[in-house]
CSV table of C-alpha atoms and ligand atoms in Angstrom, one decimal:
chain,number,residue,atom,x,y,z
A,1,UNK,CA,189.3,-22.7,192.0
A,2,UNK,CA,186.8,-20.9,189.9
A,3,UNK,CA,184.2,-22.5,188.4
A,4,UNK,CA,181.9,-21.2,185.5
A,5,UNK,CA,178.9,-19.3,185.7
A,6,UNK,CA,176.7,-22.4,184.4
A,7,UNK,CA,177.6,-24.3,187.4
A,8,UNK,CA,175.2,-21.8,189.6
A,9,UNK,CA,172.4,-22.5,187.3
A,10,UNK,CA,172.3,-26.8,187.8
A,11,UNK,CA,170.3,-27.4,190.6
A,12,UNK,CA,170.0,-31.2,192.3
A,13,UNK,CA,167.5,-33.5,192.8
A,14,UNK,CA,167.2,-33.3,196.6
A,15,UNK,CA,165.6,-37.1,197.0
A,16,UNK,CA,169.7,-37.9,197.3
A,17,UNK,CA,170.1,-35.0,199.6
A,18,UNK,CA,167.5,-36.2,202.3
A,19,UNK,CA,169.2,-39.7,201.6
A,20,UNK,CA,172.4,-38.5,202.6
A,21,UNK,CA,171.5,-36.7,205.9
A,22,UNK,CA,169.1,-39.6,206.5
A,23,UNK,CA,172.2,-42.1,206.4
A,24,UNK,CA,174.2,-39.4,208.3
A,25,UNK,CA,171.8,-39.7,211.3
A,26,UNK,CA,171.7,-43.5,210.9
A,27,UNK,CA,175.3,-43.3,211.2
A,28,UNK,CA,174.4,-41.7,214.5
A,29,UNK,CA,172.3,-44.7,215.6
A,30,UNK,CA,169.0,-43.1,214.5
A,31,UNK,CA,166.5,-45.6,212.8
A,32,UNK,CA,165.2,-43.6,209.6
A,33,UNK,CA,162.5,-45.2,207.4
A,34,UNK,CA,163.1,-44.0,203.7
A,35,UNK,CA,160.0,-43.0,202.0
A,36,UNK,CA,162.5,-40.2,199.8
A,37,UNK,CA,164.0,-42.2,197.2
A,38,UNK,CA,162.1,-43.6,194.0
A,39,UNK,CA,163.0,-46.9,194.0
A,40,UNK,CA,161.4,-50.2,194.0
A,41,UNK,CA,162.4,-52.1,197.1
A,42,UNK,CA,162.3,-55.2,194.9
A,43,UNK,CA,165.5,-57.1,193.9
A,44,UNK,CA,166.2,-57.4,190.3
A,45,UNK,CA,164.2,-60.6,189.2
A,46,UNK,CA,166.4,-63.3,189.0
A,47,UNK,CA,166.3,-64.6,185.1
A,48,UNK,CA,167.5,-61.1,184.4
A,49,UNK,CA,170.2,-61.0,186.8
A,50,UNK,CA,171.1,-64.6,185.5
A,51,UNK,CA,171.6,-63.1,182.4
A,52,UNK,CA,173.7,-60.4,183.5
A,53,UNK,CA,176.2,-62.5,185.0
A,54,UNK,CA,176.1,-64.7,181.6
A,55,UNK,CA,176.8,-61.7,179.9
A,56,UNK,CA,179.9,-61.0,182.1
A,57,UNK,CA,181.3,-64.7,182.0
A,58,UNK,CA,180.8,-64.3,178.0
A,59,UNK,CA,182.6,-61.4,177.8
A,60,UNK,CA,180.6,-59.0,177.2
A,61,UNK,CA,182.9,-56.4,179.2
A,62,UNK,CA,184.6,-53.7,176.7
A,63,UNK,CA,183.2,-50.9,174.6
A,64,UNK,CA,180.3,-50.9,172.5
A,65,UNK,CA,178.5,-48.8,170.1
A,66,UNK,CA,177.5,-45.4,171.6
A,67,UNK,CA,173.6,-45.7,170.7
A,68,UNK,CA,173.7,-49.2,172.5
A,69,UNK,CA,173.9,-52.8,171.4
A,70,UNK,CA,171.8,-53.8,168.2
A,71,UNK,CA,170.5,-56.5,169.9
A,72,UNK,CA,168.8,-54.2,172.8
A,73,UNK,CA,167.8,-51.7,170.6
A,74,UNK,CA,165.9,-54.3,168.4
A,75,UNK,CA,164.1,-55.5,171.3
A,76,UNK,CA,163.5,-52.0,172.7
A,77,UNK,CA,161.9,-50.9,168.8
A,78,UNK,CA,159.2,-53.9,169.0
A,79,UNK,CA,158.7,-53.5,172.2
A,80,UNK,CA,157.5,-49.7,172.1
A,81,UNK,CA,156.1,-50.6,169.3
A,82,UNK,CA,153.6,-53.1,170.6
A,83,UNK,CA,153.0,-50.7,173.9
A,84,UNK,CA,152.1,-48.0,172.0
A,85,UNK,CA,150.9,-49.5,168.9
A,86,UNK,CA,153.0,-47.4,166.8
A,87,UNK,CA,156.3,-48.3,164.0
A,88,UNK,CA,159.5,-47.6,165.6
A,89,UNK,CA,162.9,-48.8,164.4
A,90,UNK,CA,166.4,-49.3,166.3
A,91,UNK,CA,167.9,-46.0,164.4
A,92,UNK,CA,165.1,-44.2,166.5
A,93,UNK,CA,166.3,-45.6,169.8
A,94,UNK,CA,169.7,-43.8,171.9
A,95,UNK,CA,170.3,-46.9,175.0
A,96,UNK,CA,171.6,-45.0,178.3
A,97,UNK,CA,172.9,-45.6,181.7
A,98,UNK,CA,169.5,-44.7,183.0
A,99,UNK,CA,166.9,-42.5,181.7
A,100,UNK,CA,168.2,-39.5,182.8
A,101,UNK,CA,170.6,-38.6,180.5
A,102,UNK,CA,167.7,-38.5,178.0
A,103,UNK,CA,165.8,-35.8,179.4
A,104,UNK,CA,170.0,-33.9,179.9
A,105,UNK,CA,170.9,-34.5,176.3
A,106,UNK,CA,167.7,-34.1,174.4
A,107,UNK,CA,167.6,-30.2,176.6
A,108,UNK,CA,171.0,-29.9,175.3
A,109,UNK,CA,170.4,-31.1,172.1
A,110,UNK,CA,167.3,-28.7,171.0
A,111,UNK,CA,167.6,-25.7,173.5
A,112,UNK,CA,169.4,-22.4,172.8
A,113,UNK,CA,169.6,-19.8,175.3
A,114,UNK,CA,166.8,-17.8,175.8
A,115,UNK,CA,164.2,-20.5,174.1
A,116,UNK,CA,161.1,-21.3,176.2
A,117,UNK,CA,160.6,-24.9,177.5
A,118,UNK,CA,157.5,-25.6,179.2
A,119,UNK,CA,157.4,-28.6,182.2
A,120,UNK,CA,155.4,-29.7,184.7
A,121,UNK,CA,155.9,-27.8,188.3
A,122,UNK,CA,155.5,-29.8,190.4
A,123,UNK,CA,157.6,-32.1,188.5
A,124,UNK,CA,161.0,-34.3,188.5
A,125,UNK,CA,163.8,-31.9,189.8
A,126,UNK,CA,165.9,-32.6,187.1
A,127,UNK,CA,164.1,-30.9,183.8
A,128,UNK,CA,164.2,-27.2,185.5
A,129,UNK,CA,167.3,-27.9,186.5
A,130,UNK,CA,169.2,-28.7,182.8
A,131,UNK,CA,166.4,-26.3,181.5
A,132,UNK,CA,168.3,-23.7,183.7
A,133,UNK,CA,171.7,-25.2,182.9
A,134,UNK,CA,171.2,-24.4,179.5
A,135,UNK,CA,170.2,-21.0,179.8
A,136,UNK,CA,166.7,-21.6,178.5
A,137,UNK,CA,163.8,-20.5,179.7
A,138,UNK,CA,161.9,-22.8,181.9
A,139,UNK,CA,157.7,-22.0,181.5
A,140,UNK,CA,156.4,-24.0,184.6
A,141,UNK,CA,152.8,-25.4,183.9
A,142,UNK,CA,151.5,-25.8,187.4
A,143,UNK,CA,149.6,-29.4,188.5
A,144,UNK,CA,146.6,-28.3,190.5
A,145,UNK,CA,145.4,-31.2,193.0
A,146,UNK,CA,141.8,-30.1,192.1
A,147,UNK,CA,142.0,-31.3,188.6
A,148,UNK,CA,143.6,-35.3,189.3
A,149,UNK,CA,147.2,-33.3,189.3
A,150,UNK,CA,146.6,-33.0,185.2
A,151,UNK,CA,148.2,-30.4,183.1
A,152,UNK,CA,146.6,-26.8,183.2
A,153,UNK,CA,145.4,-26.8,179.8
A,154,UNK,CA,144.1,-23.6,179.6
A,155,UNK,CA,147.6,-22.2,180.8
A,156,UNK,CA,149.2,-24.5,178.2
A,157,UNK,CA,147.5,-23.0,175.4
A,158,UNK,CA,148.6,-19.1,176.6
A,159,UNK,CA,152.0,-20.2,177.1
A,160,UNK,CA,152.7,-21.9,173.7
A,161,UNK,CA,153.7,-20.3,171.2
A,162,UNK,CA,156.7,-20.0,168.3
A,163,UNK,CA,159.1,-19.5,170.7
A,164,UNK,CA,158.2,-22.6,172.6
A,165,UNK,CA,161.3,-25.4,171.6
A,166,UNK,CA,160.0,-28.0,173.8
A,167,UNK,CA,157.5,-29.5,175.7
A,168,UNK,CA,158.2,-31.7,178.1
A,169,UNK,CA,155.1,-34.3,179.7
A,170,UNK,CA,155.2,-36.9,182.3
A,171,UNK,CA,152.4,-39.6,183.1
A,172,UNK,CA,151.8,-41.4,184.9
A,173,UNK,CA,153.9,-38.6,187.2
A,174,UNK,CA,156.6,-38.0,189.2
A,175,UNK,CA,156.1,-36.6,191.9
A,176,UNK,CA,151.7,-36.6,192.1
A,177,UNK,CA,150.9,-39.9,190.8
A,178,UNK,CA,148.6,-38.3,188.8
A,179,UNK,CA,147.7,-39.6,185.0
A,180,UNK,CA,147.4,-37.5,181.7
A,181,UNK,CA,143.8,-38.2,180.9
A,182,UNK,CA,143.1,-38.7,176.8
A,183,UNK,CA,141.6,-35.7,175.9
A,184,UNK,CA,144.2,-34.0,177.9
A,185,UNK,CA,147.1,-35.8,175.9
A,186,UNK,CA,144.7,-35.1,172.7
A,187,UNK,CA,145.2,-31.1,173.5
A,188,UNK,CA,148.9,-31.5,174.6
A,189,UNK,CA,148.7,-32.9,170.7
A,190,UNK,CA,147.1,-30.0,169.0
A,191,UNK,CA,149.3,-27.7,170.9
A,192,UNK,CA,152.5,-29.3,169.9
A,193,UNK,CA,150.8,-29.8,166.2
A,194,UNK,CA,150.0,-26.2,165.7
A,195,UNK,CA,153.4,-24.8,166.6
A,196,UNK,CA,155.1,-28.0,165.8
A,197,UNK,CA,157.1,-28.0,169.3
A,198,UNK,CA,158.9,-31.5,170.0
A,199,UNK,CA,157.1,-33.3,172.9
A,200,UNK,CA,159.9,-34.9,175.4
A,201,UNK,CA,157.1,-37.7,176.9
A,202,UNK,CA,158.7,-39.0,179.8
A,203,UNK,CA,156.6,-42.2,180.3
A,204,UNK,CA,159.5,-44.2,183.1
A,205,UNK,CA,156.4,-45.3,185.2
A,206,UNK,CA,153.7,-46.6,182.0
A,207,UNK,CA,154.2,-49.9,184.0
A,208,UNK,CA,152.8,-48.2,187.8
A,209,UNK,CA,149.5,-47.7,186.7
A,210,UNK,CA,146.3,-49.0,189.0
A,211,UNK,CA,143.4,-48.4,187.0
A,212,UNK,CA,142.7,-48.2,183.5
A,213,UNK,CA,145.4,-48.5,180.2
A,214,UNK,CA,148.3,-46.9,179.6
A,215,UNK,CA,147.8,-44.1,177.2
A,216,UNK,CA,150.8,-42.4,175.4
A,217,UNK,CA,150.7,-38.8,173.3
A,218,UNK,CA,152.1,-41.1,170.6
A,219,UNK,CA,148.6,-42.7,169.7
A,220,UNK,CA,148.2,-39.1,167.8
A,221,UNK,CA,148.8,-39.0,164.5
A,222,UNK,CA,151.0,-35.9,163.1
A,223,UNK,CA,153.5,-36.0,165.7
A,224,UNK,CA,156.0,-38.4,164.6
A,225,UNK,CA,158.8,-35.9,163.7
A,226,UNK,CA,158.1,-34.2,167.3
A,227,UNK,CA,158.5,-37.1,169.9
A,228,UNK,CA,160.9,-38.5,172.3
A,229,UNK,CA,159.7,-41.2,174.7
A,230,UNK,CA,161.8,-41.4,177.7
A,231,UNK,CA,161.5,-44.8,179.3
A,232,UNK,CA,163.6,-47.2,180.7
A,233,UNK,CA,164.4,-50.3,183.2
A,234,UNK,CA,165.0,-48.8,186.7
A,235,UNK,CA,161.4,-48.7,187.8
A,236,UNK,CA,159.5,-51.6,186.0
A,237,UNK,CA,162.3,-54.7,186.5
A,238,UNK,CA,163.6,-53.0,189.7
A,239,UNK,CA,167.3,-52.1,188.0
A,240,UNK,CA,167.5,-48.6,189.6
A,241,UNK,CA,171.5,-49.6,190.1
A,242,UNK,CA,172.0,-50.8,186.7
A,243,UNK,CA,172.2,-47.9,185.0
A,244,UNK,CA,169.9,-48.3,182.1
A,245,UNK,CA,167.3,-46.3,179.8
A,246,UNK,CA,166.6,-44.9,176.5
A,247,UNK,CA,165.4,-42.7,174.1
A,248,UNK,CA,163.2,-43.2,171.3
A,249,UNK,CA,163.1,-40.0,169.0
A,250,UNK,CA,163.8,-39.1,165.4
A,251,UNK,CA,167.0,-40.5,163.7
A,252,UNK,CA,168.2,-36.6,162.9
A,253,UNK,CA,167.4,-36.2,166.8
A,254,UNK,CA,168.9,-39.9,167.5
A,255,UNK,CA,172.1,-38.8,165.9
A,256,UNK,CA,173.0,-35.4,167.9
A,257,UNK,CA,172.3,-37.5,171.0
A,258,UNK,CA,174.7,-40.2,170.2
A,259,UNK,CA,177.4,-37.7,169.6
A,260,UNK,CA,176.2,-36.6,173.0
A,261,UNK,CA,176.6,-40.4,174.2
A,262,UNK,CA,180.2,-40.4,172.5
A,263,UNK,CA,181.6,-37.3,174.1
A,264,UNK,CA,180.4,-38.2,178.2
A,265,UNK,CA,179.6,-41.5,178.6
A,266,UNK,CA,180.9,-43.7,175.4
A,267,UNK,CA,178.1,-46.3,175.7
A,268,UNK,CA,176.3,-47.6,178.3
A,269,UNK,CA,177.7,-51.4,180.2
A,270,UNK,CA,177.0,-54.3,177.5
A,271,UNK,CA,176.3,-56.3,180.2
A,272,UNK,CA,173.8,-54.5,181.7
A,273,UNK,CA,171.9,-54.2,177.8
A,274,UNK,CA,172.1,-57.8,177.8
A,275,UNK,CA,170.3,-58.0,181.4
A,276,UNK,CA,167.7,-55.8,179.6
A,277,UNK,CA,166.9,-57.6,176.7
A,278,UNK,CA,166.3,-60.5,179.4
A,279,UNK,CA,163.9,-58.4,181.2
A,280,UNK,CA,162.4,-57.5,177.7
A,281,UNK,CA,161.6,-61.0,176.8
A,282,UNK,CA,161.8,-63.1,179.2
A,283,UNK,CA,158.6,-64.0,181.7
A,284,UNK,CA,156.4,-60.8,182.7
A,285,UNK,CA,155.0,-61.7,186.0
A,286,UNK,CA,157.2,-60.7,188.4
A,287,UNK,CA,156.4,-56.8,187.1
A,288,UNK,CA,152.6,-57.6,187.5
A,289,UNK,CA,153.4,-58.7,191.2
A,290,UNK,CA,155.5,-56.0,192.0
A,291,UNK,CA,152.7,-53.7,190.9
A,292,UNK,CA,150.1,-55.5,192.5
A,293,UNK,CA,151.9,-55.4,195.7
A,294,UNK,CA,152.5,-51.0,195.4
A,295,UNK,CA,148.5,-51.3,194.6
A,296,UNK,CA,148.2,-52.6,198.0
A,297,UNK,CA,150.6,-50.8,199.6
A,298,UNK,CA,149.1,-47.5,197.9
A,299,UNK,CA,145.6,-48.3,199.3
A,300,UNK,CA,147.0,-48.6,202.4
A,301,UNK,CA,149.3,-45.3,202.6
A,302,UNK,CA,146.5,-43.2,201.2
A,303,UNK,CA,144.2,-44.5,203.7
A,304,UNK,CA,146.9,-44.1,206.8
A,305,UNK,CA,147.8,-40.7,205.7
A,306,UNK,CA,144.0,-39.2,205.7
A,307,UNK,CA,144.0,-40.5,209.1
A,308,UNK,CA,146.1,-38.4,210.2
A,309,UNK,CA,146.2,-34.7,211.5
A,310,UNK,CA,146.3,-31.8,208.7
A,311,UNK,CA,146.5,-34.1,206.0
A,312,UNK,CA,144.7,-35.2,203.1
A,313,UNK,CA,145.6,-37.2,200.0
A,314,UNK,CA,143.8,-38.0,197.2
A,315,UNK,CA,144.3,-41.5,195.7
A,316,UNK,CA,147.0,-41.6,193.4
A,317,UNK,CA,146.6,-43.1,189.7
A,318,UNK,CA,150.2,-44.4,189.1
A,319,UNK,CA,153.8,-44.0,189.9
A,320,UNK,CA,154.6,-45.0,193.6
A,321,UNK,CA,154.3,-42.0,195.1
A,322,UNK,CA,151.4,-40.4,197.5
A,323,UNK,CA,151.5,-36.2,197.6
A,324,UNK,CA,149.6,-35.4,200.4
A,325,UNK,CA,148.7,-32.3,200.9
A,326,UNK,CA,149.8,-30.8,204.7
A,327,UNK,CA,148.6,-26.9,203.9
A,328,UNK,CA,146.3,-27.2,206.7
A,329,UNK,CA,149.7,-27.2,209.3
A,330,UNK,CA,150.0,-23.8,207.8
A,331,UNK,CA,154.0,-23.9,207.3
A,332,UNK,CA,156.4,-24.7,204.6
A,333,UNK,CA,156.3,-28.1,203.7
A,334,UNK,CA,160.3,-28.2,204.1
A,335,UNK,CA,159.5,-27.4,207.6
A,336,UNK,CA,157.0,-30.5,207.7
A,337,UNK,CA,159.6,-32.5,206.6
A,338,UNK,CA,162.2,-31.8,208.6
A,339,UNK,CA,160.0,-32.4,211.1
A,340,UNK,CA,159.5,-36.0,210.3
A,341,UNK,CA,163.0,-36.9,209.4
A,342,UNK,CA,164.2,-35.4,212.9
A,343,UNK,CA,161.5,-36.0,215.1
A,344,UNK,CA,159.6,-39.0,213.8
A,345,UNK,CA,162.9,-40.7,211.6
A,346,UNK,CA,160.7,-40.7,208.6
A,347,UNK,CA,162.4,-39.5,205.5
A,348,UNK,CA,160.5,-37.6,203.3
A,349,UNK,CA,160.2,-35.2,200.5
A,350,UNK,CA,158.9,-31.6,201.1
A,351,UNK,CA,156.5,-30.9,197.6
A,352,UNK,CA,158.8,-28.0,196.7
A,353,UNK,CA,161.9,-30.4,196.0
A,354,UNK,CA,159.6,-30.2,192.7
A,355,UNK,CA,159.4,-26.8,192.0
A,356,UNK,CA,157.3,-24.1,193.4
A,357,UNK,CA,154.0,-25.5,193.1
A,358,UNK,CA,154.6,-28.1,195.8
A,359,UNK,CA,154.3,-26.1,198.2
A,360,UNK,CA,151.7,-27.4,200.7
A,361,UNK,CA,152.4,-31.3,200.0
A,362,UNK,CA,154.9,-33.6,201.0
A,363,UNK,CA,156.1,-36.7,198.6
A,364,UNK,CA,155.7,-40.2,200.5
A,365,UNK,CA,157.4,-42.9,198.1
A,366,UNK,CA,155.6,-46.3,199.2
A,367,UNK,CA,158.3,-48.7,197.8
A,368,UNK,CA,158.6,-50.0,200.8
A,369,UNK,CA,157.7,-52.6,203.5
A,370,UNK,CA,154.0,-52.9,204.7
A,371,UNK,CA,155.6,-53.3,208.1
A,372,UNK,CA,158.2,-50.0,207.8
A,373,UNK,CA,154.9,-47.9,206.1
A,374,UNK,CA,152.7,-48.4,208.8
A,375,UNK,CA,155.4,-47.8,211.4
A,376,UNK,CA,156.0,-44.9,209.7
A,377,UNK,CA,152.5,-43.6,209.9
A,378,UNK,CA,152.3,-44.2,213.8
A,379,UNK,CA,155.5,-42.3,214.0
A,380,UNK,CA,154.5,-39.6,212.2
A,381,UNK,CA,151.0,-38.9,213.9
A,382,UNK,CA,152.1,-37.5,217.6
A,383,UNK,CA,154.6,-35.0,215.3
A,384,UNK,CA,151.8,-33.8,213.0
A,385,UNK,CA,149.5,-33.9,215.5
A,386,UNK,CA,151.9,-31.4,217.1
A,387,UNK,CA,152.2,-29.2,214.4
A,388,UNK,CA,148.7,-28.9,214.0
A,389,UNK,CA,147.9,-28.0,217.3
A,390,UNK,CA,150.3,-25.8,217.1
A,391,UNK,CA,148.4,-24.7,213.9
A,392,UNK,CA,145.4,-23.7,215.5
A,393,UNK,CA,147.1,-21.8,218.3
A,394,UNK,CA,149.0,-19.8,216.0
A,395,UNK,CA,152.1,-20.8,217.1
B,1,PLP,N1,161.9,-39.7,185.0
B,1,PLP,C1,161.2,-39.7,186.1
B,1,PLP,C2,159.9,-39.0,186.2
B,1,PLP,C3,161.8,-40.2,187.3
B,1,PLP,O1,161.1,-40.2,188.5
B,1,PLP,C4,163.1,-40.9,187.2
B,1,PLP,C5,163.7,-41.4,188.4
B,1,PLP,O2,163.4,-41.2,189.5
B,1,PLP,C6,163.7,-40.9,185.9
B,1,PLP,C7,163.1,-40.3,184.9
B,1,PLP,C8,165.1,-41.5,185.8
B,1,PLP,O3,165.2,-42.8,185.8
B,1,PLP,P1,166.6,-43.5,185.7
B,1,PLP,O4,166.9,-44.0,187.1
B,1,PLP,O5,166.4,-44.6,184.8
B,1,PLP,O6,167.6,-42.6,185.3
């Protein structure tokens, strides 16, 4: 079989890679903790699974509009419009199985060959990739640990420019924790202002923040033909396996994406939308636990990992993620992690599953026991103790 040249242009997201060779050598009899995948280790709270199985038992199992069900998208418009403190209506909202087929068809929907996108590097796997897939041109904007992991602004401003047809910002972020700062959203602004270049904010993990308010790009004014928020249910009411996100952008914009909607996936599970408009308005609390519980868990991962030999980690901000940064073992970080997963049976990410600026760190996602995450950290000292020795010797 032949298969078209676009094919050797999509990369992967390589979190479902390392789980995949993780489960192979648990298959094995190996015990593996997973710190690779992004996924709360919380169940789905139970008044929104309640009303997922209502949904079922009423019926709700056949086709429905491709931009979702009014119902959700209703909810969905208040609800970003009381987060962000801005006017949204349902025509501006696209409901999909998941948020990632908003960053796929909003690429798809604005990019031509040979137009500049700029992204965040390191960043999620998945906007190079379609970037690529495309045929666009991807304008990494590197994420120096010196600077909280925020945006090189400076770069930014060099790199816009006419040819620039999108920009595409993630806070808090995927894989750093870091945050996007206000004034640092404020110049994002005046970039995407002066050249008028759509902003794709991808904001999945607004709820995963430990300090301070969420802030959005959306709080500045003259933008609101040139945003897309990406957000969705996965992460904040732990329904990674429900399938279910959305896109809130321009009804011109909203349309193409729909089409988009109609030609691969039809329209996302009713049920499901109905589960979500459950987790919109029903009781809050059990997201406020589940963050409290990362904070925790956070505090305690950050502190493990400078414990240990050849790392050091700076406290993330948001997300559920810790980067720590392993350039003092003097190898790739792919190597690092290989290490871990083969030596120790701790799954992890080497930095560069995000691009080429994550070299030097690994990606440690703490959704996950306090018991398994400090196991983890014993198990991983004798190998990176190793590894540094061997460091020092040259070996
Ligand atoms: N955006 C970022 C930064 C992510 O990390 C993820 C998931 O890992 C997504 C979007 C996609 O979320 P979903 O599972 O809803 O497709």
């Amino acid at each position: 079989m032949n298969f078209a040249d676009r094919m050797s242009r999509l990369g992967t997201e390589s979190a479902f890679e390392v789980l995949a060779r993780a489960r192979a050598l648990e298959r094995q009899g190996k015990e593996i903790i997973h710190l690779e995948i992004g996924e709360p280790d919380f169940d789905t709270p139970t008044h929104i699974r309640d009303a997922g199985k209502r949904a079922l038992d009423d019926g709700f199992t056949h086709y429905g509009p491709a931009a979702g069900l009014p119902e959700l998208r209703e909810a969905i418009a208040k609800d970003v419009a009381a987060t962000r403190n801005i006017a949204v209506t349902p025509d501006e909202i696209v409901v999909t199985p998941g948020a990632k087929p908003i960053m796929y068809f909003v690429i798809h929907a604005l990019v031509n060959p040979g137009d500049e996108v700029i992204y965040p590097n390191p960043g999620f796997p998945i906007y190079e990739s379609v970037i690529n897939f495309v045929g666009g041109v991807g304008v990494p904007i590197p994420l120096r640990e010196e600077s909280g992991f925020g945006f090189d602004l400076d770069l930014l401003e060099k790199k816009a420019s006419a040819k620039t047809r999108l920009i595409v910002i993630n806070s808090p972020q995927n894989p750093t924790g870091g945050v996007l700062e206000v004034d640092q959203l404020g110049r994002i602004a005046d970039v995407a202002r002066r050249y008028r270049i759509p902003v794709l904010t991808d904001e999945i993990y607004k709820s995963f923040l430990y300090d301070g308010e969420f802030a959005s790009i959306t709080r500045f004014p003259g933008l609101e033909d040139l945003l897309i928020i990406l957000d969705g249910f996965s992460k904040a009411y732990a329904m990674t396996g429900w399938r279910l996100g959305y896109g809130v952008m321009p009804t011109a914009l909203a349309e193409h994406v729909t089409r988009l909607m109609v030609n691969s996936n039809s329209c996302t599970a009713a049920f499901t939308q109905l589960a979500g408009i459950a987790a919109l308005q029903g009781d809050q609390t059990p997201v406020a636990t589940m963050v409290a519980e990362f904070k925790r868990r956070r505090d305690l991962v950050v502190a493990g990992l400078n414990q240990l030999p050849g790392v050091s980690c700076r406290l993330p901000r948001g997300a559920f993620y810790a980067f720590p940064n392993v350039k003092a073992l003097k190898r790739p970080s792919s190597e690092v992690a290989e290490a871990l997963l083969q030596e120790a049976g701790v799954a992890t990410l080497a930095g560069t599953a995000f691009g080429e600026h994550g070299e030097g760190y690994l990606r440690l996602s703490y959704a996950n026991s306090e018991a398994n995450l400090r196991k983890a950290l014993d198990r991983m000292r004798p190998v990176l103790a190793r590894l540094a020795g061997a460091s020092l010797t040259g070996s």
